[in-house]
Amino acid sequence: MKRSALLHAELSQVIAGMGHGDLLVIGDAGLPIPAGPLRIDLAVARGVPRFTEVLDAVLSELQVERAVIAREACGVDGLQRPAWSAALPLAPEQVSHAQFKQLCRAAKAMVRTGECTPYANVLLYAGVAF
């Protein structure tokens, strides 16, 4: 049973069909989307919708077991997590941006937001509610 409304019907359908370990990517407007994953383009204009709006909506519907972000999003020393990562239910793993893009190939779907902040991207692995 749905707990709340999502931003987009196609996104809602993808989340409803996700199984344990399935991968969903939420990205900024500049993240390249490889062939393979379903592309859900939510961008209406520069900055609309914001990455955080989409992330919050997805997290309200999806049980997340693991999250991965690009190390480059964490500052030069890799110690400063982006402010939006506080919304994640657990500390995200860090990989290089090149590794992040490689992992995207295995995604069930990639969601493109209107965000124009570099490295506002996250890989979410679906978990189970129990």
mmCIF file of C-alpha atoms in Angstrom:
data_model
loop_
_atom_site.group_PDB
_atom_site.id
_atom_site.type_symbol
_atom_site.label_atom_id
_atom_site.label_comp_id
_atom_site.label_asym_id
_atom_site.label_seq_id
_atom_site.Cartn_x
_atom_site.Cartn_y
_atom_site.Cartn_z
ATOM 1 C CA MET A 1 0.000 0.000 0.000
ATOM 2 C CA LYS A 2 1.411 3.402 -0.950
ATOM 3 C CA ARG A 3 2.307 5.681 1.909
ATOM 4 C CA SER A 4 2.373 8.929 -0.074
ATOM 5 C CA ALA A 5 2.273 10.356 -3.583
ATOM 6 C CA LEU A 6 5.354 10.401 -5.793
ATOM 7 C CA LEU A 7 6.336 13.032 -8.301
ATOM 8 C CA HIS A 8 5.773 10.870 -11.367
ATOM 9 C CA ALA A 9 3.654 7.823 -12.245
ATOM 10 C CA GLU A 10 6.514 6.015 -14.009
ATOM 11 C CA LEU A 11 8.751 6.459 -10.959
ATOM 12 C CA SER A 12 6.013 5.106 -8.717
ATOM 13 C CA GLN A 13 5.666 2.049 -10.947
ATOM 14 C CA VAL A 14 9.423 1.371 -10.892
ATOM 15 C CA ILE A 15 9.569 1.588 -7.095
ATOM 16 C CA ALA A 16 6.554 -0.716 -6.759
ATOM 17 C CA GLY A 17 8.318 -3.301 -8.917
ATOM 18 C CA MET A 18 11.707 -3.184 -7.215
ATOM 19 C CA GLY A 19 12.986 -6.318 -5.520
ATOM 20 C CA HIS A 20 15.683 -6.837 -2.930
ATOM 21 C CA GLY A 21 19.004 -5.592 -4.257
ATOM 22 C CA ASP A 22 17.569 -3.763 -7.267
ATOM 23 C CA LEU A 23 19.328 -0.505 -7.991
ATOM 24 C CA LEU A 24 17.752 2.926 -8.559
ATOM 25 C CA VAL A 25 19.838 5.977 -9.452
ATOM 26 C CA ILE A 26 18.789 9.565 -8.800
ATOM 27 C CA GLY A 27 21.010 12.043 -10.587
ATOM 28 C CA ASP A 28 21.610 15.624 -11.517
ATOM 29 C CA ALA A 29 20.919 16.953 -15.000
ATOM 30 C CA GLY A 30 24.486 16.237 -16.128
ATOM 31 C CA LEU A 31 24.850 12.582 -15.128
ATOM 32 C CA PRO A 32 25.181 10.503 -18.299
ATOM 33 C CA ILE A 33 22.593 7.731 -18.566
ATOM 34 C CA PRO A 34 23.944 4.559 -20.187
ATOM 35 C CA ALA A 35 21.953 2.333 -22.499
ATOM 36 C CA GLY A 36 20.084 -0.292 -20.537
ATOM 37 C CA PRO A 37 18.448 1.260 -17.469
ATOM 38 C CA LEU A 38 14.989 2.755 -17.837
ATOM 39 C CA ARG A 39 15.309 6.547 -18.150
ATOM 40 C CA ILE A 40 12.875 8.633 -16.120
ATOM 41 C CA ASP A 41 13.444 12.285 -16.967
ATOM 42 C CA LEU A 42 11.736 14.537 -14.426
ATOM 43 C CA ALA A 43 13.601 17.720 -15.392
ATOM 44 C CA VAL A 44 11.243 20.545 -16.276
ATOM 45 C CA ALA A 45 13.701 23.438 -16.127
ATOM 46 C CA ARG A 46 17.089 24.209 -14.625
ATOM 47 C CA GLY A 47 16.763 23.270 -10.944
ATOM 48 C CA VAL A 48 13.217 21.874 -11.244
ATOM 49 C CA PRO A 49 12.663 19.480 -9.605
ATOM 50 C CA ARG A 50 15.507 19.755 -7.117
ATOM 51 C CA PHE A 51 17.519 16.635 -6.379
ATOM 52 C CA THR A 52 16.519 16.771 -2.700
ATOM 53 C CA GLU A 53 12.799 16.870 -3.560
ATOM 54 C CA VAL A 54 13.082 13.723 -5.643
ATOM 55 C CA LEU A 55 15.314 11.982 -3.098
ATOM 56 C CA ASP A 56 12.881 12.722 -0.269
ATOM 57 C CA ALA A 57 9.915 11.420 -2.303
ATOM 58 C CA VAL A 58 11.750 8.226 -3.245
ATOM 59 C CA LEU A 59 12.938 7.614 0.323
ATOM 60 C CA SER A 60 9.345 7.920 1.544
ATOM 61 C CA GLU A 61 8.431 4.913 -0.651
ATOM 62 C CA LEU A 62 11.575 2.784 -0.975
ATOM 63 C CA GLN A 63 13.257 0.714 1.727
ATOM 64 C CA VAL A 64 16.977 1.375 1.191
ATOM 65 C CA GLU A 65 19.576 -1.212 2.167
ATOM 66 C CA ARG A 66 22.651 0.541 0.805
ATOM 67 C CA ALA A 67 23.542 3.865 -0.793
ATOM 68 C CA VAL A 68 26.564 4.848 -2.885
ATOM 69 C CA ILE A 69 27.813 8.322 -3.814
ATOM 70 C CA ALA A 70 30.809 9.628 -5.734
ATOM 71 C CA ARG A 71 33.822 10.445 -3.570
ATOM 72 C CA GLU A 72 34.134 13.717 -5.482
ATOM 73 C CA ALA A 73 30.899 14.901 -3.832
ATOM 74 C CA CYS A 74 32.658 14.753 -0.458
ATOM 75 C CA GLY A 75 35.226 17.509 -0.921
ATOM 76 C CA VAL A 76 38.947 17.332 -1.588
ATOM 77 C CA ASP A 77 39.652 15.286 1.555
ATOM 78 C CA GLY A 78 36.642 12.986 1.059
ATOM 79 C CA LEU A 79 35.412 13.757 4.573
ATOM 80 C CA GLN A 80 32.678 16.319 3.895
ATOM 81 C CA ARG A 81 29.510 14.507 2.873
ATOM 82 C CA PRO A 82 27.063 16.606 0.850
ATOM 83 C CA ALA A 83 24.279 18.153 2.955
ATOM 84 C CA TRP A 84 21.592 16.186 1.093
ATOM 85 C CA SER A 85 23.159 12.883 2.209
ATOM 86 C CA ALA A 86 21.782 13.486 5.725
ATOM 87 C CA ALA A 87 18.382 12.416 4.330
ATOM 88 C CA LEU A 88 19.736 8.925 3.619
ATOM 89 C CA PRO A 89 18.812 6.262 6.176
ATOM 90 C CA LEU A 90 22.477 5.196 6.447
ATOM 91 C CA ALA A 91 25.925 6.570 5.678
ATOM 92 C CA PRO A 92 26.620 6.191 1.950
ATOM 93 C CA GLU A 93 29.575 4.270 0.606
ATOM 94 C CA GLN A 94 31.996 6.319 -1.474
ATOM 95 C CA VAL A 95 33.444 5.306 -4.836
ATOM 96 C CA SER A 96 35.171 7.312 -7.562
ATOM 97 C CA HIS A 97 32.927 9.110 -10.032
ATOM 98 C CA ALA A 98 34.169 6.733 -12.754
ATOM 99 C CA GLN A 99 33.170 3.723 -10.617
ATOM 100 C CA PHE A 100 29.835 5.391 -9.850
ATOM 101 C CA LYS A 101 29.064 5.723 -13.570
ATOM 102 C CA GLN A 102 30.067 2.082 -14.095
ATOM 103 C CA LEU A 103 27.664 0.957 -11.334
ATOM 104 C CA CYS A 104 24.858 2.898 -13.038
ATOM 105 C CA ARG A 105 24.862 0.342 -15.869
ATOM 106 C CA ALA A 106 23.271 -2.207 -13.510
ATOM 107 C CA ALA A 107 20.443 0.120 -12.465
ATOM 108 C CA LYS A 108 16.837 -0.852 -12.996
ATOM 109 C CA ALA A 109 16.103 2.828 -13.644
ATOM 110 C CA MET A 110 17.851 6.195 -13.626
ATOM 111 C CA VAL A 111 15.955 9.289 -12.569
ATOM 112 C CA ARG A 112 17.141 12.602 -14.027
ATOM 113 C CA THR A 113 16.312 15.665 -11.950
ATOM 114 C CA GLY A 114 16.673 19.317 -12.889
ATOM 115 C CA GLU A 115 19.505 19.722 -10.367
ATOM 116 C CA CYS A 116 22.611 21.484 -11.690
ATOM 117 C CA THR A 117 24.874 20.912 -8.671
ATOM 118 C CA PRO A 118 27.858 18.705 -9.591
ATOM 119 C CA TYR A 119 27.841 15.190 -8.116
ATOM 120 C CA ALA A 120 24.258 15.400 -6.805
ATOM 121 C CA ASN A 121 23.874 11.720 -7.591
ATOM 122 C CA VAL A 122 23.058 8.669 -5.491
ATOM 123 C CA LEU A 123 22.717 4.931 -6.111
ATOM 124 C CA LEU A 124 20.048 3.338 -3.908
ATOM 125 C CA TYR A 125 19.914 -0.417 -3.376
ATOM 126 C CA ALA A 126 16.443 -1.663 -2.487
ATOM 127 C CA GLY A 127 16.081 -3.499 0.778
ATOM 128 C CA VAL A 128 13.177 -5.219 2.454
ATOM 129 C CA ALA A 129 10.902 -3.867 5.167
ATOM 130 C CA PHE A 130 11.536 -6.745 7.585
#
